[in-house]
mmCIF file of C-alpha atoms and ligand atoms in Angstrom:
data_model
loop_
_atom_site.group_PDB
_atom_site.id
_atom_site.type_symbol
_atom_site.label_atom_id
_atom_site.label_comp_id
_atom_site.label_asym_id
_atom_site.label_seq_id
_atom_site.Cartn_x
_atom_site.Cartn_y
_atom_site.Cartn_z
ATOM 1 C CA MET I 1 -0.006 0.091 0.133
ATOM 2 C CA GLN I 2 1.428 3.935 -0.799
ATOM 3 C CA LYS I 3 2.265 6.197 2.056
ATOM 4 C CA ILE I 4 -0.170 9.043 2.384
ATOM 5 C CA ARG I 5 1.363 11.725 3.090
ATOM 6 C CA ILE I 6 -0.931 14.595 4.803
ATOM 7 C CA VAL I 7 -0.078 18.306 4.741
ATOM 8 C CA ASP I 8 -2.215 20.420 7.003
ATOM 9 C CA ALA I 9 -3.325 23.253 6.634
ATOM 10 C CA THR I 10 -5.054 24.088 10.257
ATOM 11 C CA LEU I 11 -2.981 27.417 10.154
ATOM 12 C CA ARG I 12 -3.811 28.377 6.887
ATOM 13 C CA GLU I 13 -6.962 27.262 6.143
ATOM 14 C CA GLY I 14 -8.229 26.827 9.005
ATOM 15 C CA ASN I 15 -7.262 30.457 10.294
ATOM 16 C CA GLN I 16 -9.284 31.413 7.393
ATOM 17 C CA ALA I 17 -12.706 30.085 8.988
ATOM 18 C CA PRO I 18 -14.549 33.073 10.062
ATOM 19 C CA ALA I 19 -13.664 34.068 13.286
ATOM 20 C CA VAL I 20 -10.801 32.592 13.875
ATOM 21 C CA ARG I 21 -7.710 33.822 14.006
ATOM 22 C CA PHE I 22 -4.652 31.482 16.328
ATOM 23 C CA SER I 23 -1.902 33.711 18.100
ATOM 24 C CA VAL I 24 1.562 33.539 17.867
ATOM 25 C CA GLU I 25 1.624 30.844 20.706
ATOM 26 C CA GLN I 26 -1.772 29.281 19.932
ATOM 27 C CA ALA I 27 -0.316 28.698 16.262
ATOM 28 C CA CYS I 28 3.267 27.084 17.720
ATOM 29 C CA HIS I 29 1.310 24.442 20.361
ATOM 30 C CA ILE I 30 -1.128 23.305 17.583
ATOM 31 C CA ALA I 31 2.205 22.789 15.159
ATOM 32 C CA THR I 32 3.697 21.288 17.950
ATOM 33 C CA LEU I 33 0.728 18.635 18.197
ATOM 34 C CA LEU I 34 0.708 17.929 14.752
ATOM 35 C CA GLU I 35 3.883 16.664 14.352
ATOM 36 C CA ALA I 36 3.182 14.568 17.764
ATOM 37 C CA VAL I 37 0.523 13.181 15.458
ATOM 38 C CA GLY I 38 2.846 12.186 12.002
ATOM 39 C CA VAL I 39 1.828 14.873 10.060
ATOM 40 C CA ASP I 40 3.997 15.335 6.794
ATOM 41 C CA MET I 41 3.397 19.118 6.337
ATOM 42 C CA ILE I 42 2.435 22.502 7.961
ATOM 43 C CA GLU I 43 0.727 24.569 6.078
ATOM 44 C CA CYS I 44 1.464 28.325 7.524
ATOM 45 C CA GLY I 45 -0.371 31.322 6.333
ATOM 46 C CA HIS I 46 0.620 34.400 3.359
ATOM 47 C CA ALA I 47 3.518 35.487 4.470
ATOM 48 C CA LEU I 48 2.965 38.892 2.430
ATOM 49 C CA ALA I 49 -0.306 39.472 4.087
ATOM 50 C CA GLY I 50 1.317 40.810 6.868
ATOM 51 C CA GLU I 51 3.501 41.178 10.075
ATOM 52 C CA GLU I 52 1.560 39.258 12.229
ATOM 53 C CA GLU I 53 1.550 35.927 10.140
ATOM 54 C CA ARG I 54 5.204 36.427 9.591
ATOM 55 C CA ARG I 55 5.949 36.758 12.853
ATOM 56 C CA ARG I 56 3.992 33.887 13.311
ATOM 57 C CA ILE I 57 5.827 31.746 10.498
ATOM 58 C CA ARG I 58 9.170 32.895 11.928
ATOM 59 C CA ALA I 59 7.917 31.410 15.859
ATOM 60 C CA LEU I 60 6.514 28.006 14.182
ATOM 61 C CA ARG I 61 10.610 27.861 12.618
ATOM 62 C CA GLY I 62 12.442 28.536 15.473
ATOM 63 C CA LEU I 63 10.456 25.699 17.531
ATOM 64 C CA GLY I 64 13.295 23.640 15.550
ATOM 65 C CA LEU I 65 10.307 20.710 14.124
ATOM 66 C CA ALA I 66 11.286 17.911 11.690
ATOM 67 C CA THR I 67 7.943 18.642 9.821
ATOM 68 C CA PRO I 68 8.614 21.168 7.370
ATOM 69 C CA LEU I 69 6.435 24.420 7.067
ATOM 70 C CA LEU I 70 5.046 25.743 3.513
ATOM 71 C CA SER I 71 3.729 29.267 3.407
ATOM 72 C CA HIS I 72 0.980 30.330 0.653
ATOM 73 C CA ALA I 73 1.585 32.354 -2.221
ATOM 74 C CA ARG I 74 0.375 33.835 -4.831
ATOM 75 C CA ALA I 75 1.459 33.428 -8.383
ATOM 76 C CA GLN I 76 3.956 36.297 -7.769
ATOM 77 C CA ARG I 77 7.464 37.408 -7.135
ATOM 78 C CA ALA I 78 6.673 39.518 -4.154
ATOM 79 C CA ASP I 79 4.585 36.632 -2.249
ATOM 80 C CA ILE I 80 7.693 33.693 -3.135
ATOM 81 C CA ASP I 81 9.422 36.257 -1.982
ATOM 82 C CA ALA I 82 8.248 36.462 1.476
ATOM 83 C CA ALA I 83 7.518 33.132 1.520
ATOM 84 C CA ALA I 84 11.030 32.441 0.884
ATOM 85 C CA ASP I 85 12.704 35.026 3.932
ATOM 86 C CA SER I 86 9.930 33.984 6.256
ATOM 87 C CA GLY I 87 12.205 31.216 6.931
ATOM 88 C CA ALA I 88 9.408 28.304 5.517
ATOM 89 C CA GLN I 89 10.797 25.645 3.599
ATOM 90 C CA TRP I 90 7.395 25.456 1.335
ATOM 91 C CA VAL I 91 5.828 27.560 -0.785
ATOM 92 C CA GLY I 92 2.617 26.999 -2.088
ATOM 93 C CA ILE I 93 1.961 28.958 -4.943
ATOM 94 C CA PHE I 94 -2.105 28.686 -5.791
ATOM 95 C CA CYS I 95 -3.202 30.266 -9.393
ATOM 96 C CA GLY I 96 -6.884 28.955 -10.218
ATOM 97 C CA ILE I 97 -7.164 28.975 -15.115
ATOM 98 C CA ASN I 98 -10.219 28.765 -15.745
ATOM 99 C CA ARG I 99 -12.883 31.396 -17.006
ATOM 100 C CA VAL I 100 -14.254 32.697 -13.388
ATOM 101 C CA SER I 101 -10.522 32.574 -11.782
ATOM 102 C CA ARG I 102 -8.884 34.816 -15.075
ATOM 103 C CA LEU I 103 -11.894 37.241 -14.501
ATOM 104 C CA THR I 104 -12.422 37.500 -10.881
ATOM 105 C CA ARG I 105 -9.105 37.345 -9.950
ATOM 106 C CA LEU I 106 -6.322 37.666 -12.299
ATOM 107 C CA GLY I 107 -7.833 40.991 -14.505
ATOM 108 C CA GLY I 108 -9.007 39.200 -17.143
ATOM 109 C CA ARG I 109 -6.095 37.409 -19.034
ATOM 110 C CA PRO I 110 -5.836 34.442 -21.024
ATOM 111 C CA ALA I 111 -5.437 31.403 -19.986
ATOM 112 C CA ALA I 112 -1.912 31.177 -21.522
ATOM 113 C CA SER I 113 -1.157 34.275 -20.015
ATOM 114 C CA VAL I 114 -1.916 32.536 -16.671
ATOM 115 C CA MET I 115 0.209 29.876 -18.064
ATOM 116 C CA GLU I 116 3.300 31.719 -18.549
ATOM 117 C CA MET I 117 2.654 33.351 -14.716
ATOM 118 C CA VAL I 118 2.615 29.711 -13.413
ATOM 119 C CA ARG I 119 6.118 28.911 -15.170
ATOM 120 C CA ARG I 120 7.573 32.053 -14.106
ATOM 121 C CA SER I 121 6.469 31.849 -10.155
ATOM 122 C CA VAL I 122 7.311 28.142 -10.026
ATOM 123 C CA ALA I 123 10.590 28.422 -11.750
ATOM 124 C CA TYR I 124 11.531 31.685 -9.659
ATOM 125 C CA ALA I 125 10.625 30.010 -6.410
ATOM 126 C CA LYS I 126 12.810 27.069 -7.111
ATOM 127 C CA SER I 127 15.096 29.986 -8.137
ATOM 128 C CA ARG I 128 14.792 30.717 -4.572
ATOM 129 C CA GLY I 129 15.408 27.307 -2.703
ATOM 130 C CA LEU I 130 12.308 26.416 -1.501
ATOM 131 C CA GLY I 131 10.674 23.074 -2.586
ATOM 132 C CA VAL I 132 7.351 23.937 -4.395
ATOM 133 C CA ARG I 133 3.860 22.869 -4.424
ATOM 134 C CA TYR I 134 1.498 24.208 -6.998
ATOM 135 C CA THR I 135 -2.382 24.113 -7.199
ATOM 136 C CA VAL I 136 -5.303 24.770 -9.524
ATOM 137 C CA GLU I 137 -7.666 26.794 -7.839
ATOM 138 C CA ASP I 138 -11.424 25.884 -8.390
ATOM 139 C CA ALA I 139 -9.529 22.841 -11.072
ATOM 140 C CA SER I 140 -13.005 20.722 -10.245
ATOM 141 C CA ARG I 141 -14.677 23.410 -12.282
ATOM 142 C CA THR I 142 -12.093 23.856 -14.979
ATOM 143 C CA PRO I 143 -11.375 21.808 -18.152
ATOM 144 C CA ASP I 144 -9.941 18.781 -17.630
ATOM 145 C CA GLU I 145 -7.445 19.311 -20.097
ATOM 146 C CA LEU I 146 -6.752 22.825 -18.776
ATOM 147 C CA VAL I 147 -5.895 21.423 -15.665
ATOM 148 C CA ILE I 148 -3.204 18.851 -17.055
ATOM 149 C CA ARG I 149 -1.766 21.822 -19.682
ATOM 150 C CA VAL I 150 -1.081 24.217 -16.546
ATOM 151 C CA LEU I 151 -0.396 21.325 -14.146
ATOM 152 C CA ARG I 152 2.314 19.724 -16.931
ATOM 153 C CA ALA I 153 3.875 23.346 -17.289
ATOM 154 C CA ALA I 154 4.039 23.648 -13.542
ATOM 155 C CA ILE I 155 6.195 20.158 -13.524
ATOM 156 C CA ASP I 156 8.662 21.067 -16.275
ATOM 157 C CA GLU I 157 8.984 24.208 -14.474
ATOM 158 C CA GLY I 158 10.636 22.087 -11.348
ATOM 159 C CA ALA I 159 7.596 21.524 -9.088
ATOM 160 C CA ASP I 160 7.867 19.559 -6.395
ATOM 161 C CA ARG I 161 4.192 18.717 -6.613
ATOM 162 C CA ILE I 162 0.920 19.341 -7.298
ATOM 163 C CA CYS I 163 -2.481 20.132 -5.993
ATOM 164 C CA TYR I 164 -6.039 19.830 -7.288
ATOM 165 C CA ALA I 165 -8.420 22.025 -5.407
ATOM 166 C CA ASP I 166 -11.925 21.187 -5.214
ATOM 167 C CA THR I 167 -11.836 24.954 -3.488
ATOM 168 C CA LEU I 168 -15.963 24.623 -3.443
ATOM 169 C CA GLY I 169 -16.661 21.112 -2.231
ATOM 170 C CA ALA I 170 -18.459 21.094 -5.243
ATOM 171 C CA MET I 171 -17.721 16.913 -7.043
ATOM 172 C CA THR I 172 -19.624 13.773 -5.880
ATOM 173 C CA PRO I 173 -16.964 10.783 -4.938
ATOM 174 C CA SER I 174 -17.100 8.784 -7.964
ATOM 175 C CA VAL I 175 -16.299 12.035 -10.018
ATOM 176 C CA PHE I 176 -14.072 12.746 -7.769
ATOM 177 C CA GLY I 177 -12.388 9.507 -8.277
ATOM 178 C CA ALA I 178 -12.321 9.299 -11.791
ATOM 179 C CA LYS I 179 -10.783 12.853 -12.383
ATOM 180 C CA VAL I 180 -7.858 11.443 -10.244
ATOM 181 C CA ALA I 181 -7.163 8.839 -12.007
ATOM 182 C CA ALA I 182 -7.204 10.504 -14.507
ATOM 183 C CA LEU I 183 -4.976 13.137 -13.260
ATOM 184 C CA ARG I 184 -2.426 10.320 -12.258
ATOM 185 C CA ALA I 185 -2.427 8.287 -15.187
ATOM 186 C CA ALA I 186 -1.661 11.911 -17.461
ATOM 187 C CA LEU I 187 1.034 12.461 -15.509
ATOM 188 C CA PRO I 188 2.860 9.352 -13.572
ATOM 189 C CA GLY I 189 5.160 9.412 -10.880
ATOM 190 C CA VAL I 190 5.182 13.335 -9.807
ATOM 191 C CA ASP I 191 3.399 13.568 -6.069
ATOM 192 C CA LEU I 192 -0.111 14.333 -6.412
ATOM 193 C CA GLU I 193 -2.222 16.682 -3.648
ATOM 194 C CA VAL I 194 -5.752 17.230 -2.782
ATOM 195 C CA HIS I 195 -7.561 19.416 -1.283
ATOM 196 C CA ILE I 196 -11.483 18.661 -0.747
ATOM 197 C CA HIS I 197 -13.936 21.326 0.879
ATOM 198 C CA ASP I 198 -17.191 20.064 2.934
ATOM 199 C CA ASP I 199 -19.586 22.410 0.946
ATOM 200 C CA ARG I 200 -21.352 19.161 0.058
ATOM 201 C CA GLY I 201 -20.167 17.594 3.096
ATOM 202 C CA PHE I 202 -17.961 15.229 1.164
ATOM 203 C CA ALA I 203 -15.121 16.350 1.668
ATOM 204 C CA MET I 204 -13.314 12.919 3.550
ATOM 205 C CA ALA I 205 -15.239 10.561 1.293
ATOM 206 C CA ASN I 206 -13.502 12.526 -1.553
ATOM 207 C CA ALA I 207 -10.301 12.637 0.009
ATOM 208 C CA TRP I 208 -10.840 9.054 -0.008
ATOM 209 C CA ALA I 209 -11.820 8.238 -3.236
ATOM 210 C CA ALA I 210 -8.670 10.557 -4.104
ATOM 211 C CA LEU I 211 -6.180 7.897 -2.579
ATOM 212 C CA GLU I 212 -7.884 5.013 -4.102
ATOM 213 C CA ALA I 213 -7.529 6.479 -6.984
ATOM 214 C CA GLY I 214 -3.829 6.904 -6.997
ATOM 215 C CA ALA I 215 -3.327 10.714 -5.242
ATOM 216 C CA ASN I 216 -0.361 10.491 -2.065
ATOM 217 C CA TRP I 217 -0.583 13.688 -0.187
ATOM 218 C CA ILE I 218 -3.849 14.971 1.194
ATOM 219 C CA SER I 219 -4.677 18.510 2.593
ATOM 220 C CA THR I 220 -6.461 18.304 6.053
ATOM 221 C CA SER I 221 -7.263 20.915 8.956
ATOM 222 C CA VAL I 222 -8.272 19.923 12.585
ATOM 223 C CA ASN I 223 -11.704 19.920 12.723
ATOM 224 C CA GLY I 224 -11.759 20.083 9.134
ATOM 225 C CA ILE I 225 -12.147 23.951 9.922
ATOM 226 C CA GLY I 226 -11.537 26.295 7.305
ATOM 227 C CA GLU I 227 -13.279 28.819 4.940
ATOM 228 C CA ARG I 228 -17.308 28.112 4.857
ATOM 229 C CA CYS I 229 -17.881 24.967 5.532
ATOM 230 C CA GLY I 230 -14.227 24.107 5.851
ATOM 231 C CA ILE I 231 -11.933 20.558 4.419
ATOM 232 C CA THR I 232 -11.020 17.214 5.390
ATOM 233 C CA ASP I 233 -10.770 16.240 8.942
ATOM 234 C CA LEU I 234 -7.148 15.417 10.403
ATOM 235 C CA ALA I 235 -8.284 12.505 12.435
ATOM 236 C CA LEU I 236 -10.809 10.733 10.427
ATOM 237 C CA LEU I 237 -8.531 10.884 8.063
ATOM 238 C CA LEU I 238 -6.056 9.325 9.843
ATOM 239 C CA ALA I 239 -8.220 7.051 11.784
ATOM 240 C CA ASN I 240 -9.245 5.939 8.368
ATOM 241 C CA LEU I 241 -5.949 5.136 6.769
ATOM 242 C CA ASP I 242 -5.026 3.221 10.583
ATOM 243 C CA LEU I 243 -8.149 0.708 9.950
ATOM 244 C CA GLU I 244 -7.811 0.614 6.745
ATOM 245 C CA GLY I 245 -3.841 -0.595 7.183
ATOM 246 C CA TYR I 246 -2.229 2.372 4.979
ATOM 247 C CA GLN I 247 -0.289 3.383 8.476
ATOM 248 C CA PRO I 248 -0.621 2.944 11.931
ATOM 249 C CA LEU I 249 -2.002 6.002 14.217
ATOM 250 C CA ARG I 250 0.730 7.610 15.700
ATOM 251 C CA GLN I 251 0.423 8.943 19.462
ATOM 252 C CA PRO I 252 -3.237 9.192 19.254
ATOM 253 C CA GLN I 253 -3.822 10.756 22.628
ATOM 254 C CA ALA I 254 -2.583 14.080 21.052
ATOM 255 C CA LEU I 255 -5.487 13.953 18.128
ATOM 256 C CA GLN I 256 -8.170 14.511 20.829
ATOM 257 C CA HIS I 257 -6.215 16.748 22.834
ATOM 258 C CA LEU I 258 -5.526 18.481 19.341
ATOM 259 C CA SER I 259 -9.215 18.492 18.598
ATOM 260 C CA ALA I 260 -10.175 20.287 22.078
ATOM 261 C CA PHE I 261 -7.960 22.464 21.604
ATOM 262 C CA VAL I 262 -8.721 23.922 18.168
ATOM 263 C CA ALA I 263 -12.694 24.110 19.040
ATOM 264 C CA ALA I 264 -10.964 26.389 21.787
ATOM 265 C CA ALA I 265 -8.989 28.796 20.415
ATOM 266 C CA THR I 266 -11.700 29.220 18.265
ATOM 267 C CA ARG I 267 -14.310 29.958 20.375
ATOM 268 C CA SER I 268 -16.209 26.639 19.132
ATOM 269 C CA ALA I 269 -19.328 24.577 21.068
ATOM 270 C CA PRO I 270 -17.381 21.051 21.742
ATOM 271 C CA ASP I 271 -18.328 18.899 18.687
ATOM 272 C CA HIS I 272 -19.488 15.464 20.842
ATOM 273 C CA ARG I 273 -20.580 13.540 17.822
ATOM 274 C CA ARG I 274 -17.355 14.216 15.304
ATOM 275 C CA PRO I 275 -15.788 10.563 14.356
ATOM 276 C CA VAL I 276 -12.658 9.955 16.555
ATOM 277 C CA VAL I 277 -12.477 12.667 18.803
ATOM 278 C CA GLY I 278 -15.990 13.933 20.101
ATOM 279 C CA GLN I 279 -17.105 13.213 23.259
ATOM 280 C CA ASN I 280 -19.690 10.645 22.151
ATOM 281 C CA ALA I 281 -18.163 8.857 19.404
ATOM 282 C CA PHE I 282 -16.970 5.805 22.240
ATOM 283 C CA THR I 283 -20.343 6.426 24.265
ATOM 284 C CA HIS I 284 -22.590 3.682 24.106
ATOM 285 C CA THR I 285 -25.936 3.799 25.880
ATOM 286 C CA ALA I 286 -28.658 1.696 25.093
ATOM 287 C CA ARG I 287 -28.758 -1.467 27.117
ATOM 288 C CA LEU I 288 -28.923 -4.156 23.868
ATOM 289 C CA HIS I 289 -25.109 -2.039 22.741
ATOM 290 C CA THR I 290 -23.683 -1.986 26.428
ATOM 291 C CA GLN I 291 -24.440 -5.493 27.061
ATOM 292 C CA ALA I 292 -23.019 -6.522 23.657
ATOM 293 C CA MET I 293 -20.131 -4.231 24.264
ATOM 294 C CA GLN I 294 -19.265 -5.790 27.654
ATOM 295 C CA ARG I 295 -19.099 -8.785 25.229
ATOM 296 C CA SER I 296 -17.154 -7.868 22.711
ATOM 297 C CA PRO I 297 -15.435 -4.497 22.580
ATOM 298 C CA LEU I 298 -16.077 -4.502 18.112
ATOM 299 C CA SER I 299 -19.698 -5.269 18.482
ATOM 300 C CA TYR I 300 -20.844 -2.024 17.836
ATOM 301 C CA ALA I 301 -18.297 0.248 16.869
ATOM 302 C CA VAL I 302 -15.900 0.351 13.712
ATOM 303 C CA PHE I 303 -12.423 2.297 14.782
ATOM 304 C CA ASP I 304 -10.958 0.032 18.104
ATOM 305 C CA ALA I 305 -10.858 3.040 20.770
ATOM 306 C CA GLN I 306 -7.719 1.929 22.465
ATOM 307 C CA ARG I 307 -6.403 2.821 19.164
ATOM 308 C CA CYS I 308 -7.709 5.980 18.761
ATOM 309 C CA GLY I 309 -6.322 6.778 22.231
ATOM 310 C CA ARG I 310 -9.627 6.883 23.433
ATOM 311 C CA ALA I 311 -11.794 4.455 26.141
ATOM 312 C CA VAL I 312 -15.427 2.802 25.836
ATOM 313 C CA GLN I 313 -17.930 4.957 27.918
ATOM 314 C CA LEU I 314 -20.370 2.453 28.798
ATOM 315 C CA ALA I 315 -23.151 5.341 29.590
ATOM 316 C CA PRO I 316 -26.082 3.673 31.932
ATOM 317 C CA PRO I 317 -29.210 3.608 30.592
ATOM 318 C CA PRO I 318 -31.677 6.192 32.487
ATOM 319 C CA THR I 319 -33.666 5.048 35.077
ATOM 320 C CA PRO I 320 -37.081 6.110 33.892
ATOM 321 C CA ARG I 321 -38.385 9.460 35.107
ATOM 322 C CA THR I 322 -42.053 10.354 35.228
ATOM 323 C CA ILE I 323 -42.710 14.355 34.133
ATOM 324 C CA ASP I 324 -45.919 14.958 33.136
ATOM 325 C CA ARG I 325 -46.408 17.548 30.267
ATOM 326 C CA LEU I 326 -44.128 18.384 28.594
ATOM 327 C CA VAL I 327 -42.651 20.634 25.463
ATOM 328 C CA VAL I 328 -39.510 21.889 24.274
ATOM 329 C CA SER I 329 -38.633 25.174 24.381
ATOM 330 C CA PRO I 330 -37.429 25.998 20.816
ATOM 331 C CA GLN I 331 -34.191 28.229 21.469
ATOM 332 C CA VAL I 332 -33.333 25.167 23.865
ATOM 333 C CA ILE I 333 -33.145 22.323 21.290
ATOM 334 C CA SER I 334 -35.403 21.492 18.598
ATOM 335 C CA ALA I 335 -37.842 18.469 18.329
ATOM 336 C CA THR I 336 -35.161 16.360 16.903
ATOM 337 C CA GLU I 337 -32.899 15.922 19.213
ATOM 338 C CA LEU I 338 -36.024 14.671 21.604
ATOM 339 C CA LYS I 339 -36.334 11.121 22.430
ATOM 340 C CA TYR I 340 -39.794 10.080 23.882
ATOM 341 C CA HIS I 341 -39.682 6.712 25.525
ATOM 342 C CA ARG I 342 -42.586 5.151 27.731
ATOM 343 C CA ALA I 343 -41.004 3.688 31.084
ATOM 344 C CA GLY I 344 -44.770 2.290 31.980
ATOM 345 C CA PRO I 345 -48.165 3.046 31.585
ATOM 346 C CA GLY I 346 -48.983 6.723 31.405
ATOM 347 C CA SER I 347 -45.204 8.116 32.073
ATOM 348 C CA ARG I 348 -42.229 9.439 29.900
ATOM 349 C CA TYR I 349 -38.891 10.940 30.087
ATOM 350 C CA VAL I 350 -37.231 12.799 27.757
ATOM 351 C CA MET I 351 -33.326 12.286 26.796
ATOM 352 C CA VAL I 352 -32.067 16.027 25.526
ATOM 353 C CA ASP I 353 -28.869 16.082 23.398
ATOM 354 C CA ASN I 354 -28.546 12.658 23.663
ATOM 355 C CA ARG I 355 -27.650 13.022 27.427
ATOM 356 C CA PHE I 356 -31.109 12.081 29.824
ATOM 357 C CA VAL I 357 -32.156 14.837 31.423
ATOM 358 C CA ASP I 358 -32.029 15.117 35.109
ATOM 359 C CA ASP I 359 -34.457 18.398 35.673
ATOM 360 C CA ALA I 360 -36.540 18.458 32.396
ATOM 361 C CA ARG I 361 -37.639 21.643 34.031
ATOM 362 C CA GLN I 362 -34.741 23.182 33.397
ATOM 363 C CA TYR I 363 -34.892 23.076 29.337
ATOM 364 C CA CYS I 364 -38.377 22.560 28.844
ATOM 365 C CA ILE I 365 -40.963 24.572 28.541
ATOM 366 C CA VAL I 366 -43.700 22.913 30.390
ATOM 367 C CA ARG I 367 -46.982 21.898 28.461
ATOM 368 C CA ASP I 368 -48.737 19.225 27.279
ATOM 369 C CA ILE I 369 -47.877 16.960 24.705
ATOM 370 C CA PRO I 370 -50.196 15.696 22.607
ATOM 371 C CA PRO I 371 -50.289 11.459 22.499
ATOM 372 C CA GLN I 372 -49.621 11.821 18.760
ATOM 373 C CA HIS I 373 -46.040 13.293 19.509
ATOM 374 C CA THR I 374 -45.270 10.886 22.011
ATOM 375 C CA PRO I 375 -44.257 7.586 19.547
ATOM 376 C CA ALA I 376 -43.892 4.309 20.408
ATOM 377 C CA ALA I 377 -40.521 3.270 22.887
ATOM 378 C CA ALA I 378 -37.956 2.384 19.735
ATOM 379 C CA HIS I 379 -35.777 0.472 21.705
HETATM 380 C C1 LIG C 1 -7.427 29.357 -0.678
HETATM 381 C C2 LIG C 1 -8.044 28.861 -1.742
HETATM 382 C C3 LIG C 1 -7.548 27.467 -1.553
HETATM 383 C C4 LIG C 1 -6.332 27.398 -2.010
HETATM 384 C C5 LIG C 1 -5.696 25.516 -1.894
HETATM 385 C C6 LIG C 1 -4.492 25.278 -1.937
HETATM 386 C C7 LIG C 1 -8.761 26.259 -2.399
HETATM 387 O O1 LIG C 1 -8.276 29.565 0.175
HETATM 388 O O2 LIG C 1 -6.733 30.555 -1.079
HETATM 389 O O3 LIG C 1 -3.243 26.040 -2.213
HETATM 390 O O4 LIG C 1 -3.832 24.186 -1.959
HETATM 391 O O5 LIG C 1 -9.516 25.653 -1.831
HETATM 392 O O6 LIG C 1 -8.517 26.391 -3.187
HETATM 393 O O7 LIG C 1 -7.914 27.124 -0.255
HETATM 394 CU CU1 LIG C 2 -9.420 25.846 0.447
#
């Protein structure tokens, strides 16, 4: 099985998520944990963007990590100079070539002129001694023939790695897999990365389709954070690679810490349902499930909790509690998060957010539940 390499872009793509701005100290802590879990490259922001970004990159370089740093840049000399001067060993040059990119970001240049920009910038970055990744931004909405031509041009000029970006998360897995397979066939031997947004919820599925089709680098972020709906999630990808026998998880306990730290640093509520790292990911509640889990730890689990640095939690089935009349406040929770159970003739209890609510009156506005809204017990 080929080794799948990961470039984690939490400090670049993640730093572009709404209301996110990592401090130098936070960035350094995240980078140290990223190295601990074994990512192969750490992507930082645009060195040209300002002193704050340059300070972040300098501090990351000062950590002396073994993992190389990549600074992001447009296909312009000034950006590449800033990346080279920042101390990053690599530059990630991104430049789209489809009509939308040319009209909205490149002053209406014709494709031939963009091709020339890419050639010149890759050659210049090589002359500055940088490792070079070239990304076709919005590749998934670019004619395949044009994608291959511009990538070939970048490789001719010495690009060390090429990247196909599904910038809008527009693709479905089977289509994405076919695109990557065609790219792999047209450009054999070259390091091929994919960067996938999650707007349609396919960021993980498309990453998987891509690696099965021959991509050998995947771009990720912690908790999947990034522009809009974010990108492929690091912890889930690592756990899937472990499960499928590609490569074992390294320091898996650090994954949960990384996820919690990034959630706190981005002022996001912890996502209890997040696979692998979420609080509920290895918690079993229904009596049937907890009993089976006691007999065999994989009876209701696809990932081995221990391999993921987690422990199986068996939550005792809630003790039925009689509550007369309930309706959930729409401000607190939505009706779909409610499960009603019949605990005996005429009695009901309620679970909110997957937890048994001790005093439902704290959470709920008390009103009558019409009998047709209390479905028969599911368990
Ligand atoms: C961006 C766009 C980008 C670039 C990806 C890359 C995308 O935010 O600048 O350079 O590999 O999704 O196309 O994130
Ligand atoms: Cu992106």
